[in-house]
């Protein structure tokens, strides 16, 4: 299912729950397609332990908010986050730049670099 801006912030969680219920009633695994800005606040994505990012986002705080939607209290599954990009392109350069910024943010927070922050940045 596709989450669009037509579904206002306070309506998103009930809408997502309903879509998950519909998918499960059909024996399907729910999949959500959404602009990352629509899930950065007020949404828990426990039903979606895998996130695939395909855009470049330079605001690290916003990126971190979005990536934590599946890491919530009560999550029982491994959470996996993938960043899709084309090798040898400006898109890859941007992802490396983002990884450096995220690594620095983790260091400020006292966290060990992991995930995207572990992307090579030499």
PDB file of N, CA and C in Angstrom, residues 1-2 13-31 47-48:
ATOM      1  N   UNK A   1       0.822  -1.172   0.000  1.00  0.00           N
ATOM      2  CA  UNK A   1       0.000   0.000   0.000  1.00  0.00           C
ATOM      3  C   UNK A   1       0.864   1.233   0.000  1.00  0.00           C
ATOM      4  N   UNK A   2       0.298   2.330  -0.423  1.00  0.00           N
ATOM      5  CA  UNK A   2       1.053   3.568  -0.589  1.00  0.00           C
ATOM      6  C   UNK A   2       0.516   4.621   0.374  1.00  0.00           C
ATOM      7  N   UNK A  13      -1.383   6.406  11.669  1.00  0.00           N
ATOM      8  CA  UNK A  13      -1.277   5.135  12.393  1.00  0.00           C
ATOM      9  C   UNK A  13      -2.544   4.290  12.254  1.00  0.00           C
ATOM     10  N   UNK A  14      -3.740   4.860  12.439  1.00  0.00           N
ATOM     11  CA  UNK A  14      -4.941   4.042  12.211  1.00  0.00           C
ATOM     12  C   UNK A  14      -5.021   3.505  10.778  1.00  0.00           C
ATOM     13  N   UNK A  15      -4.625   4.325   9.805  1.00  0.00           N
ATOM     14  CA  UNK A  15      -4.651   3.916   8.408  1.00  0.00           C
ATOM     15  C   UNK A  15      -3.662   2.774   8.185  1.00  0.00           C
ATOM     16  N   UNK A  16      -2.457   2.895   8.740  1.00  0.00           N
ATOM     17  CA  UNK A  16      -1.441   1.844   8.583  1.00  0.00           C
ATOM     18  C   UNK A  16      -1.931   0.546   9.226  1.00  0.00           C
ATOM     19  N   UNK A  17      -2.490   0.636  10.436  1.00  0.00           N
ATOM     20  CA  UNK A  17      -3.002  -0.577  11.110  1.00  0.00           C
ATOM     21  C   UNK A  17      -4.052  -1.272  10.255  1.00  0.00           C
ATOM     22  N   UNK A  18      -4.939  -0.483   9.655  1.00  0.00           N
ATOM     23  CA  UNK A  18      -5.996  -1.053   8.818  1.00  0.00           C
ATOM     24  C   UNK A  18      -5.392  -1.742   7.593  1.00  0.00           C
ATOM     25  N   UNK A  19      -4.391  -1.127   6.961  1.00  0.00           N
ATOM     26  CA  UNK A  19      -3.758  -1.725   5.789  1.00  0.00           C
ATOM     27  C   UNK A  19      -3.031  -3.025   6.149  1.00  0.00           C
ATOM     28  N   UNK A  20      -2.389  -3.037   7.313  1.00  0.00           N
ATOM     29  CA  UNK A  20      -1.714  -4.262   7.779  1.00  0.00           C
ATOM     30  C   UNK A  20      -2.746  -5.367   7.984  1.00  0.00           C
ATOM     31  N   UNK A  21      -3.858  -5.012   8.610  1.00  0.00           N
ATOM     32  CA  UNK A  21      -4.935  -5.992   8.846  1.00  0.00           C
ATOM     33  C   UNK A  21      -5.470  -6.536   7.527  1.00  0.00           C
ATOM     34  N   UNK A  22      -5.685  -5.677   6.550  1.00  0.00           N
ATOM     35  CA  UNK A  22      -6.186  -6.105   5.237  1.00  0.00           C
ATOM     36  C   UNK A  22      -5.189  -7.064   4.580  1.00  0.00           C
ATOM     37  N   UNK A  23      -3.910  -6.694   4.581  1.00  0.00           N
ATOM     38  CA  UNK A  23      -2.888  -7.545   3.961  1.00  0.00           C
ATOM     39  C   UNK A  23      -2.838  -8.903   4.641  1.00  0.00           C
ATOM     40  N   UNK A  24      -2.819  -8.901   5.965  1.00  0.00           N
ATOM     41  CA  UNK A  24      -2.731 -10.168   6.706  1.00  0.00           C
ATOM     42  C   UNK A  24      -3.969 -11.033   6.476  1.00  0.00           C
ATOM     43  N   UNK A  25      -5.144 -10.403   6.355  1.00  0.00           N
ATOM     44  CA  UNK A  25      -6.372 -11.171   6.118  1.00  0.00           C
ATOM     45  C   UNK A  25      -6.335 -11.870   4.763  1.00  0.00           C
ATOM     46  N   UNK A  26      -5.525 -11.342   3.851  1.00  0.00           N
ATOM     47  CA  UNK A  26      -5.363 -11.947   2.530  1.00  0.00           C
ATOM     48  C   UNK A  26      -4.177 -12.904   2.483  1.00  0.00           C
ATOM     49  N   UNK A  27      -3.516 -13.098   3.651  1.00  0.00           N
ATOM     50  CA  UNK A  27      -2.359 -13.977   3.700  1.00  0.00           C
ATOM     51  C   UNK A  27      -1.107 -13.349   3.114  1.00  0.00           C
ATOM     52  N   UNK A  28      -1.089 -12.034   3.038  1.00  0.00           N
ATOM     53  CA  UNK A  28       0.048 -11.323   2.461  1.00  0.00           C
ATOM     54  C   UNK A  28       0.859 -10.636   3.550  1.00  0.00           C
ATOM     55  N   UNK A  29       2.126 -10.438   3.270  1.00  0.00           N
ATOM     56  CA  UNK A  29       2.986  -9.659   4.167  1.00  0.00           C
ATOM     57  C   UNK A  29       2.801  -8.185   3.789  1.00  0.00           C
ATOM     58  N   UNK A  30       2.494  -7.331   4.751  1.00  0.00           N
ATOM     59  CA  UNK A  30       2.262  -5.923   4.413  1.00  0.00           C
ATOM     60  C   UNK A  30       3.543  -5.218   3.984  1.00  0.00           C
ATOM     61  N   UNK A  31       3.398  -4.378   2.979  1.00  0.00           N
ATOM     62  CA  UNK A  31       4.497  -3.556   2.470  1.00  0.00           C
ATOM     63  C   UNK A  31       3.972  -2.137   2.348  1.00  0.00           C
ATOM     64  N   UNK A  47       5.460  -3.337  12.388  1.00  0.00           N
ATOM     65  CA  UNK A  47       5.096  -4.353  11.397  1.00  0.00           C
ATOM     66  C   UNK A  47       6.032  -4.347  10.194  1.00  0.00           C
ATOM     67  N   UNK A  48       6.947  -3.392  10.159  1.00  0.00           N
ATOM     68  CA  UNK A  48       7.831  -3.236   9.015  1.00  0.00           C
ATOM     69  C   UNK A  48       9.286  -3.202   9.475  1.00  0.00           C
TER      70      UNK A  48
END
